[in-house]
Amino acid sequence: QSVLTQPPSVSAAPGQKVSISCSGSSSNIGRNYVAWYQQLPGTAPKLLIYDNNKRPSGIPDRFSGSKSGTSATLGITGLQTGDEADYYCGTWDSSLTVVFGGGTKLTVL
Amino acid sequence: EEQLVESGGALVQPGGSLRLSCAVSGFPVTSKFMTWVRQAPGKGLEWVSVLYPGGAAYYADSVKDRFIISSDTSKNTIFFQMNSLRVEDTAVYYCATRVTQELGDGVRNIYMDVWGKGTTVTVSS
């Protein structure tokens, strides 16, 4: 059981937009910054979004992040088949640990 | 370019020990927060341990008192000594650098920005 709650899966057609939610509490998302990670099949996780909404160098602006209260959202526009991956949110928790969501599998139909 | 390369994963029996290595290039190993994150087969990410630049180390409750994180500056490498291994420790173990910003009033910005490719630990009889 993960501390942060994500939908197990989302899907959309190529070119469409999708949003992935990440729900937490006042002890984690509510007071700290959120990051998102992309894990392509068979590979290591990669930082996708940090500081709630910033993109590392090389990450296209099709990817965006936002946070409101105790929830965060990852948005992906102009979906491509290469975006098929597992996506994880992560943040700091007052239990003094980094916590992650359970992951969301994105399928581009 | 900052790079992390893990090694040392293997098949080990329950109760056994294993030492993982994370070879660091592109920066001094003691200049950043270094962390281990694991992923059990078909499961999500789980933070396991962190080594602060000053030498302090912290662990998830699931591995506390069994695992030890350390660094060797001469090799620019992070080590992860895993003792009393359990079946539930089976996972891919990733080494990652951790950005840590304390922004006042208890607010923190913490994320892992550089990841290694991982090394597989299987605990089974």
Coordinates of C-alpha atoms in Angstrom, one line a residue:
Chain A
Q1 CA 0.0 0.0 0.0
S2 CA 1.7 3.2 -1.2
V3 CA 1.5 6.4 0.8
L4 CA 0.6 8.4 -2.4
T5 CA -2.3 7.2 -4.5
Q6 CA -2.2 7.0 -8.3
P7 CA -4.6 5.3 -10.7
P8 CA -3.1 1.9 -11.8
S9 CA -3.6 2.7 -15.5
V10 CA -4.6 5.4 -18.0
S11 CA -4.9 5.2 -21.7
A12 CA -5.4 7.5 -24.7
A13 CA -4.9 7.7 -28.4
P14 CA -1.8 9.1 -30.1
G15 CA -2.0 12.9 -30.3
Q16 CA -4.4 13.1 -27.4
K17 CA -3.8 14.5 -23.9
V18 CA -3.8 12.5 -20.6
S19 CA -3.6 13.4 -17.0
I20 CA -2.3 11.3 -14.1
S21 CA -3.3 12.2 -10.6
C22 CA -1.3 11.7 -7.4
S23 CA -3.2 12.0 -4.1
G24 CA -1.5 12.5 -0.8
S25 CA -2.0 14.2 2.5
S26 CA -1.0 17.3 4.6
S27 CA 2.1 15.4 5.8
N28 CA 3.6 14.9 2.3
I29 CA 2.2 16.6 -0.9
G30 CA 0.4 19.2 1.2
R31 CA 3.6 20.8 2.4
N32 CA 6.4 19.6 0.1
Y33 CA 7.3 19.7 -3.5
V34 CA 6.4 16.9 -5.9
A35 CA 8.5 15.1 -8.5
W36 CA 7.5 12.8 -11.3
Y37 CA 9.5 9.9 -12.8
Q38 CA 9.1 8.1 -16.1
Q39 CA 10.1 4.4 -16.3
L40 CA 10.1 3.1 -19.8
P41 CA 9.7 -0.7 -20.1
G42 CA 12.8 -2.5 -18.8
T43 CA 14.7 0.6 -17.9
A44 CA 15.5 2.6 -14.8
P45 CA 13.3 5.5 -13.7
K46 CA 14.1 8.9 -15.1
L47 CA 13.3 12.3 -13.6
L48 CA 10.5 13.9 -15.6
I49 CA 9.3 16.8 -13.4
Y50 CA 10.7 18.4 -10.3
D51 CA 9.8 21.4 -8.1
N52 CA 6.1 20.5 -8.8
N53 CA 6.3 21.8 -12.4
K54 CA 9.8 22.2 -13.7
R55 CA 11.3 20.0 -16.5
P56 CA 14.9 18.9 -16.5
S57 CA 16.9 19.7 -19.6
G58 CA 15.9 17.5 -22.5
I59 CA 12.3 16.8 -21.3
P60 CA 9.9 18.1 -23.9
D61 CA 7.2 20.7 -23.0
R62 CA 4.5 18.1 -23.8
F63 CA 5.1 17.1 -20.2
S64 CA 3.8 19.3 -17.4
G65 CA 3.2 19.2 -13.7
S66 CA 1.0 20.9 -11.2
K67 CA 0.1 20.8 -7.6
S68 CA -3.0 21.9 -5.6
G69 CA -3.5 21.2 -1.9
T70 CA -2.7 17.6 -1.2
S71 CA -2.8 16.4 -4.9
A72 CA -0.5 16.7 -7.9
T73 CA -1.1 16.0 -11.5
L74 CA 1.1 15.1 -14.4
G75 CA -0.1 16.1 -17.8
I76 CA 1.1 14.8 -21.2
T77 CA -0.1 16.3 -24.4
G78 CA 0.5 15.2 -28.0
L79 CA 0.8 11.5 -26.9
Q80 CA 3.3 9.4 -28.7
T81 CA 3.8 5.6 -28.6
G82 CA 7.2 6.3 -27.1
D83 CA 5.4 7.7 -24.0
E84 CA 4.2 4.3 -23.0
A85 CA 5.7 3.8 -19.6
D86 CA 5.1 3.7 -15.9
Y87 CA 4.9 7.0 -14.2
Y88 CA 5.5 7.6 -10.5
C89 CA 5.0 10.6 -8.3
G90 CA 7.3 11.2 -5.3
T91 CA 7.7 13.6 -2.4
W92 CA 9.0 14.0 1.1
D93 CA 6.9 12.8 4.0
S94 CA 6.9 14.0 7.6
S95 CA 7.7 10.4 8.6
L96 CA 11.2 11.5 7.4
T97 CA 11.2 9.4 4.2
V98 CA 10.8 9.8 0.5
V99 CA 7.5 8.4 -0.5
F100 CA 6.2 7.3 -4.0
G101 CA 2.9 6.6 -5.6
G102 CA 2.2 3.1 -6.7
G103 CA 2.7 4.0 -10.3
T104 CA 0.5 4.5 -13.3
K105 CA 0.9 2.5 -16.5
L106 CA 0.2 4.7 -19.5
T107 CA -1.0 2.9 -22.7
V108 CA -1.1 4.8 -25.9
L109 CA -3.8 3.0 -27.9
Chain B
E1 CA 28.6 13.8 -17.3
E2 CA 27.4 12.4 -14.0
Q3 CA 27.0 8.7 -14.2
L4 CA 26.1 5.9 -11.7
V5 CA 26.9 2.2 -12.3
E6 CA 25.6 -0.4 -9.9
S7 CA 27.0 -3.9 -9.5
G8 CA 27.0 -6.8 -7.1
G9 CA 23.5 -8.1 -7.5
A10 CA 23.1 -11.9 -7.3
L11 CA 21.0 -14.8 -6.2
V12 CA 21.4 -15.4 -2.4
Q13 CA 19.8 -17.6 0.1
P14 CA 17.5 -16.2 2.9
G15 CA 19.7 -15.1 5.8
G16 CA 22.7 -14.5 3.6
S17 CA 24.6 -11.3 2.8
L18 CA 25.5 -9.3 -0.3
R19 CA 27.3 -6.1 -1.0
L20 CA 26.2 -3.8 -3.7
S21 CA 28.4 -1.1 -5.3
C22 CA 27.5 2.1 -7.1
A23 CA 30.5 3.5 -9.0
V24 CA 30.2 7.3 -9.4
S25 CA 31.7 9.4 -12.1
G26 CA 31.4 13.1 -12.9
F27 CA 31.4 14.3 -9.3
P28 CA 32.9 13.5 -5.9
V29 CA 30.8 10.9 -4.2
T30 CA 30.8 12.8 -0.9
S31 CA 29.5 16.0 -2.5
K32 CA 25.9 14.8 -3.0
F33 CA 23.2 13.0 -1.1
M34 CA 23.4 9.4 -2.4
T35 CA 20.4 7.1 -2.1
W36 CA 19.2 3.6 -2.9
V37 CA 15.7 2.9 -4.2
R38 CA 14.5 -0.6 -4.9
Q39 CA 11.7 -2.1 -7.0
A40 CA 10.3 -5.5 -6.3
P41 CA 9.2 -7.6 -9.3
G42 CA 6.1 -6.0 -10.8
K43 CA 5.9 -3.5 -8.0
G44 CA 6.5 0.2 -7.5
L45 CA 9.5 2.2 -6.2
E46 CA 10.5 2.0 -2.6
W47 CA 13.1 4.3 -1.0
V48 CA 15.6 2.3 1.0
S49 CA 18.5 4.4 2.3
V50 CA 20.3 7.7 2.0
L51 CA 23.9 8.8 2.7
Y52 CA 24.3 12.5 3.5
P53 CA 27.4 14.4 2.3
G54 CA 28.4 14.8 5.9
G55 CA 28.3 11.0 6.5
A56 CA 24.9 10.6 8.3
A57 CA 22.9 7.6 7.0
Y58 CA 19.2 6.9 7.2
Y59 CA 17.2 3.8 6.4
A60 CA 13.6 2.6 5.7
D61 CA 12.2 0.7 8.6
S62 CA 12.0 -2.4 6.4
V63 CA 15.9 -2.6 6.2
K64 CA 17.0 -0.8 9.4
D65 CA 19.5 -2.7 11.4
R66 CA 20.2 -5.1 8.5
F67 CA 21.6 -2.9 5.7
I68 CA 24.4 -0.4 5.9
I69 CA 25.2 2.4 3.3
S70 CA 28.8 3.7 3.1
S71 CA 31.2 5.4 0.7
D72 CA 34.8 5.0 -0.3
T73 CA 36.3 8.3 -1.5
S74 CA 39.4 6.6 -3.0
K75 CA 37.1 4.6 -5.3
N76 CA 34.4 7.3 -5.6
T77 CA 31.9 4.5 -4.9
I78 CA 28.9 3.9 -2.7
F79 CA 28.5 0.6 -1.0
F80 CA 25.4 -1.1 0.3
Q81 CA 26.0 -4.0 2.7
M82 CA 22.9 -6.1 2.9
N83 CA 22.7 -8.6 5.8
S84 CA 20.1 -11.1 7.0
L85 CA 18.5 -11.0 3.6
R86 CA 14.8 -11.9 3.3
V87 CA 12.7 -13.1 0.4
E88 CA 11.0 -9.8 0.4
D89 CA 14.3 -8.0 -0.3
T90 CA 14.2 -9.4 -3.8
A91 CA 14.2 -6.4 -6.1
V92 CA 16.1 -4.3 -8.6
Y93 CA 18.3 -1.9 -6.6
Y94 CA 18.9 1.5 -8.1
C95 CA 21.5 4.0 -6.9
A96 CA 20.5 7.6 -7.4
T97 CA 21.6 11.1 -6.5
R98 CA 19.2 13.0 -4.4
V99 CA 18.6 16.7 -4.5
T100 CA 17.6 18.0 -1.1
Q101 CA 16.4 21.6 -0.5
E102 CA 15.1 22.7 2.9
L103 CA 13.0 25.7 2.3
G104 CA 12.1 26.7 5.8
D105 CA 9.1 26.0 8.0
G106 CA 9.7 22.3 7.5
V107 CA 9.1 22.5 3.8
R108 CA 11.3 20.3 1.7
N109 CA 12.0 19.8 -2.0
I110 CA 13.5 16.3 -2.5
Y111 CA 13.9 14.3 -5.6
M112 CA 16.2 11.9 -7.4
D113 CA 17.8 13.5 -10.4
V114 CA 20.4 10.9 -11.7
W115 CA 19.8 7.2 -11.6
G116 CA 21.9 4.2 -12.4
K117 CA 20.6 1.3 -14.5
G118 CA 20.1 -0.9 -11.4
T119 CA 21.3 -4.3 -10.2
T120 CA 19.1 -7.3 -9.4
V121 CA 19.1 -9.0 -6.0
T122 CA 17.2 -12.3 -5.7
V123 CA 16.7 -13.9 -2.3
S124 CA 15.5 -17.4 -2.6
S125 CA 16.3 -20.9 -1.4

